[in-house]
mmCIF file of C-alpha atoms in Angstrom:
data_model
loop_
_atom_site.group_PDB
_atom_site.id
_atom_site.type_symbol
_atom_site.label_atom_id
_atom_site.label_comp_id
_atom_site.label_asym_id
_atom_site.label_seq_id
_atom_site.Cartn_x
_atom_site.Cartn_y
_atom_site.Cartn_z
ATOM 1 C CA UNK A 1 -8.697 18.616 -11.443
ATOM 2 C CA UNK A 2 -5.173 17.476 -11.050
ATOM 3 C CA UNK A 3 -2.614 17.036 -13.772
ATOM 4 C CA UNK A 4 -1.158 13.531 -13.202
ATOM 5 C CA UNK A 5 2.068 14.211 -15.114
ATOM 6 C CA UNK A 6 2.963 16.963 -12.614
ATOM 7 C CA UNK A 7 2.412 14.565 -9.732
ATOM 8 C CA UNK A 8 4.521 14.396 -6.573
ATOM 9 C CA UNK A 9 3.462 11.324 -4.654
ATOM 10 C CA UNK A 10 2.933 11.121 -0.915
ATOM 11 C CA UNK A 11 4.656 8.193 0.764
ATOM 12 C CA UNK A 12 3.562 7.010 4.212
ATOM 13 C CA UNK A 13 5.855 4.471 5.904
ATOM 14 C CA UNK A 14 4.491 2.675 8.968
ATOM 15 C CA UNK A 15 7.137 1.099 11.215
ATOM 16 C CA UNK A 16 5.668 -1.538 13.521
ATOM 17 C CA UNK A 17 6.647 -4.557 15.600
ATOM 18 C CA UNK A 18 3.806 -6.566 14.064
ATOM 19 C CA UNK A 19 1.849 -7.136 17.254
ATOM 20 C CA UNK A 20 -1.657 -5.928 18.066
ATOM 21 C CA UNK A 21 -2.879 -2.455 17.216
ATOM 22 C CA UNK A 22 -3.479 -0.429 20.358
ATOM 23 C CA UNK A 23 -5.074 2.893 21.145
ATOM 24 C CA UNK A 24 -5.978 4.816 24.283
ATOM 25 C CA UNK A 25 -9.122 2.668 24.527
ATOM 26 C CA UNK A 26 -7.184 -0.626 24.358
ATOM 27 C CA UNK A 27 -6.511 -3.220 21.664
ATOM 28 C CA UNK A 28 -8.052 -2.465 18.257
ATOM 29 C CA UNK A 29 -9.206 -5.375 16.070
ATOM 30 C CA UNK A 30 -8.923 -3.700 12.663
ATOM 31 C CA UNK A 31 -6.940 -0.902 11.080
ATOM 32 C CA UNK A 32 -9.201 1.645 9.438
ATOM 33 C CA UNK A 33 -8.777 5.111 8.019
ATOM 34 C CA UNK A 34 -11.884 7.226 8.632
ATOM 35 C CA UNK A 35 -13.262 9.531 5.979
ATOM 36 C CA UNK A 36 -12.480 13.188 6.528
ATOM 37 C CA UNK A 37 -15.414 15.598 6.901
ATOM 38 C CA UNK A 38 -14.060 17.908 4.195
ATOM 39 C CA UNK A 39 -16.154 19.356 1.388
ATOM 40 C CA UNK A 40 -16.370 16.887 -1.484
ATOM 41 C CA UNK A 41 -15.420 13.830 0.593
ATOM 42 C CA UNK A 42 -18.798 12.283 -0.172
ATOM 43 C CA UNK A 43 -17.671 11.970 -3.805
ATOM 44 C CA UNK A 44 -14.932 9.485 -2.947
ATOM 45 C CA UNK A 45 -15.134 5.939 -1.695
ATOM 46 C CA UNK A 46 -11.698 5.715 -0.084
ATOM 47 C CA UNK A 47 -10.253 7.924 2.684
ATOM 48 C CA UNK A 48 -6.965 8.430 0.820
ATOM 49 C CA UNK A 49 -5.965 10.178 -2.380
ATOM 50 C CA UNK A 50 -5.028 8.317 -5.547
ATOM 51 C CA UNK A 51 -1.417 9.556 -5.344
ATOM 52 C CA UNK A 52 -0.779 8.355 -1.770
ATOM 53 C CA UNK A 53 1.017 5.074 -1.014
ATOM 54 C CA UNK A 54 1.146 3.304 2.362
ATOM 55 C CA UNK A 55 4.097 1.005 3.066
ATOM 56 C CA UNK A 56 4.465 -1.058 6.221
ATOM 57 C CA UNK A 57 7.774 -2.307 7.607
ATOM 58 C CA UNK A 58 7.348 -4.947 10.312
ATOM 59 C CA UNK A 59 10.446 -5.075 12.508
ATOM 60 C CA UNK A 60 11.275 -8.666 13.420
ATOM 61 C CA UNK A 61 14.662 -7.734 14.858
ATOM 62 C CA UNK A 62 16.408 -9.859 17.506
ATOM 63 C CA UNK A 63 15.483 -8.693 20.995
ATOM 64 C CA UNK A 64 12.081 -7.311 19.964
ATOM 65 C CA UNK A 65 9.923 -10.124 21.305
ATOM 66 C CA UNK A 66 8.758 -13.270 19.541
ATOM 67 C CA UNK A 67 10.116 -13.567 16.022
ATOM 68 C CA UNK A 68 9.080 -16.118 13.478
ATOM 69 C CA UNK A 69 11.613 -18.186 11.569
ATOM 70 C CA UNK A 70 11.602 -16.282 8.298
ATOM 71 C CA UNK A 71 14.613 -17.965 6.724
ATOM 72 C CA UNK A 72 15.830 -14.727 5.102
ATOM 73 C CA UNK A 73 16.378 -11.171 6.183
ATOM 74 C CA UNK A 74 13.350 -9.799 4.346
ATOM 75 C CA UNK A 75 10.032 -11.156 3.106
ATOM 76 C CA UNK A 76 6.772 -9.746 1.831
ATOM 77 C CA UNK A 77 3.802 -10.278 4.129
ATOM 78 C CA UNK A 78 0.803 -12.211 2.875
ATOM 79 C CA UNK A 79 -2.529 -10.597 2.125
ATOM 80 C CA UNK A 80 -4.280 -11.968 5.195
ATOM 81 C CA UNK A 81 -1.579 -11.411 7.821
ATOM 82 C CA UNK A 82 -2.925 -8.084 8.996
ATOM 83 C CA UNK A 83 -5.387 -5.386 8.176
ATOM 84 C CA UNK A 84 -2.430 -3.032 7.749
ATOM 85 C CA UNK A 85 -1.064 -5.129 4.873
ATOM 86 C CA UNK A 86 -4.509 -4.970 3.238
ATOM 87 C CA UNK A 87 -4.442 -1.157 3.492
ATOM 88 C CA UNK A 88 -0.972 -1.154 1.922
ATOM 89 C CA UNK A 89 -2.217 -3.260 -0.989
ATOM 90 C CA UNK A 90 -5.245 -1.028 -1.577
ATOM 91 C CA UNK A 91 -3.093 2.111 -1.847
ATOM 92 C CA UNK A 92 -0.540 0.478 -4.147
ATOM 93 C CA UNK A 93 2.084 -0.025 -1.452
ATOM 94 C CA UNK A 94 3.245 -3.199 0.220
ATOM 95 C CA UNK A 95 3.975 -4.655 3.644
ATOM 96 C CA UNK A 96 7.404 -6.136 4.322
ATOM 97 C CA UNK A 97 8.893 -7.900 7.354
ATOM 98 C CA UNK A 98 12.603 -7.392 8.034
ATOM 99 C CA UNK A 99 14.789 -9.378 10.443
ATOM 100 C CA UNK A 100 18.032 -7.439 10.214
ATOM 101 C CA UNK A 101 19.317 -3.896 10.174
ATOM 102 C CA UNK A 102 20.834 -4.327 6.704
ATOM 103 C CA UNK A 103 17.472 -5.434 5.290
ATOM 104 C CA UNK A 104 15.764 -2.470 6.976
ATOM 105 C CA UNK A 105 18.175 0.022 5.399
ATOM 106 C CA UNK A 106 17.942 -1.636 1.970
ATOM 107 C CA UNK A 107 14.157 -1.603 2.151
ATOM 108 C CA UNK A 108 14.001 2.092 3.070
ATOM 109 C CA UNK A 109 16.439 3.023 0.277
ATOM 110 C CA UNK A 110 14.420 0.936 -2.168
ATOM 111 C CA UNK A 111 11.156 2.625 -1.204
ATOM 112 C CA UNK A 112 12.460 6.109 -1.819
ATOM 113 C CA UNK A 113 14.613 5.271 -4.846
ATOM 114 C CA UNK A 114 12.050 3.219 -6.770
ATOM 115 C CA UNK A 115 9.003 5.452 -6.389
ATOM 116 C CA UNK A 116 7.438 6.133 -9.755
ATOM 117 C CA UNK A 117 4.432 8.357 -10.375
ATOM 118 C CA UNK A 118 1.361 6.168 -10.629
ATOM 119 C CA UNK A 119 -2.367 6.262 -10.107
ATOM 120 C CA UNK A 120 -3.978 3.487 -8.035
ATOM 121 C CA UNK A 121 -7.072 2.156 -9.794
ATOM 122 C CA UNK A 122 -9.511 -0.660 -9.142
ATOM 123 C CA UNK A 123 -10.691 -2.527 -12.245
ATOM 124 C CA UNK A 124 -13.969 -4.417 -11.967
ATOM 125 C CA UNK A 125 -15.605 -6.390 -14.782
ATOM 126 C CA UNK A 126 -19.043 -4.935 -15.426
ATOM 127 C CA UNK A 127 -21.352 -7.261 -17.263
ATOM 128 C CA UNK A 128 -21.995 -10.927 -17.813
ATOM 129 C CA UNK A 129 -19.191 -13.188 -19.020
ATOM 130 C CA UNK A 130 -19.649 -14.455 -22.563
ATOM 131 C CA UNK A 131 -19.473 -18.102 -23.507
ATOM 132 C CA UNK A 132 -16.001 -19.297 -24.418
ATOM 133 C CA UNK A 133 -14.278 -16.342 -22.740
ATOM 134 C CA UNK A 134 -12.585 -16.917 -19.409
ATOM 135 C CA UNK A 135 -12.063 -13.905 -17.198
ATOM 136 C CA UNK A 136 -9.049 -13.542 -14.908
ATOM 137 C CA UNK A 137 -9.631 -14.197 -11.228
ATOM 138 C CA UNK A 138 -11.082 -11.289 -9.225
ATOM 139 C CA UNK A 139 -7.863 -10.993 -7.194
ATOM 140 C CA UNK A 140 -5.902 -10.139 -10.335
ATOM 141 C CA UNK A 141 -8.409 -7.410 -11.281
ATOM 142 C CA UNK A 142 -8.047 -5.402 -8.100
ATOM 143 C CA UNK A 143 -5.656 -2.652 -7.099
ATOM 144 C CA UNK A 144 -3.511 -1.935 -10.129
ATOM 145 C CA UNK A 145 -1.086 0.924 -10.599
ATOM 146 C CA UNK A 146 -1.130 2.879 -13.841
ATOM 147 C CA UNK A 147 2.297 4.459 -14.284
ATOM 148 C CA UNK A 148 2.391 8.044 -15.506
ATOM 149 C CA UNK A 149 5.017 9.511 -17.783
ATOM 150 C CA UNK A 150 6.677 12.513 -16.166
ATOM 151 C CA UNK A 151 6.285 15.865 -17.852
ATOM 152 C CA UNK A 152 9.657 17.412 -18.673
ATOM 153 C CA UNK A 153 8.281 20.915 -18.667
ATOM 154 C CA UNK A 154 6.523 23.400 -20.827
ATOM 155 C CA UNK A 155 8.060 24.728 -24.013
ATOM 156 C CA UNK A 156 7.094 27.930 -25.690
#
């Protein structure tokens, strides 16, 4: 297995204009990551590793087509705006729309500078709820990051 305290995370940044996903076959309705046919892939449910994060930066810069009135230079996209933002949420990343070059540079610096080692987990309540106990909503139970303390090194 892996030793989480010796973890070096993988960071995938997707730069997009926020319009439709296209491929050689035409417009694609959903963004999906296929499972790899590697040995042991049948033991996992997701096509990505637990130490990988996907971040999406939607460029809403002037001169790049239709832009919405965002009111500020940067905003976080909602959960239902695109299938790419859903993939970002599942991996522990986030999707952000930027409307200016300054916001783009600040966002990129923030992504690299604020990365902390973490494991993406999915908590699900297993069992029946008991009387008098209220459970949090299912949305608050999904896709949490457990932060890992870095190992300083081995001592002899």
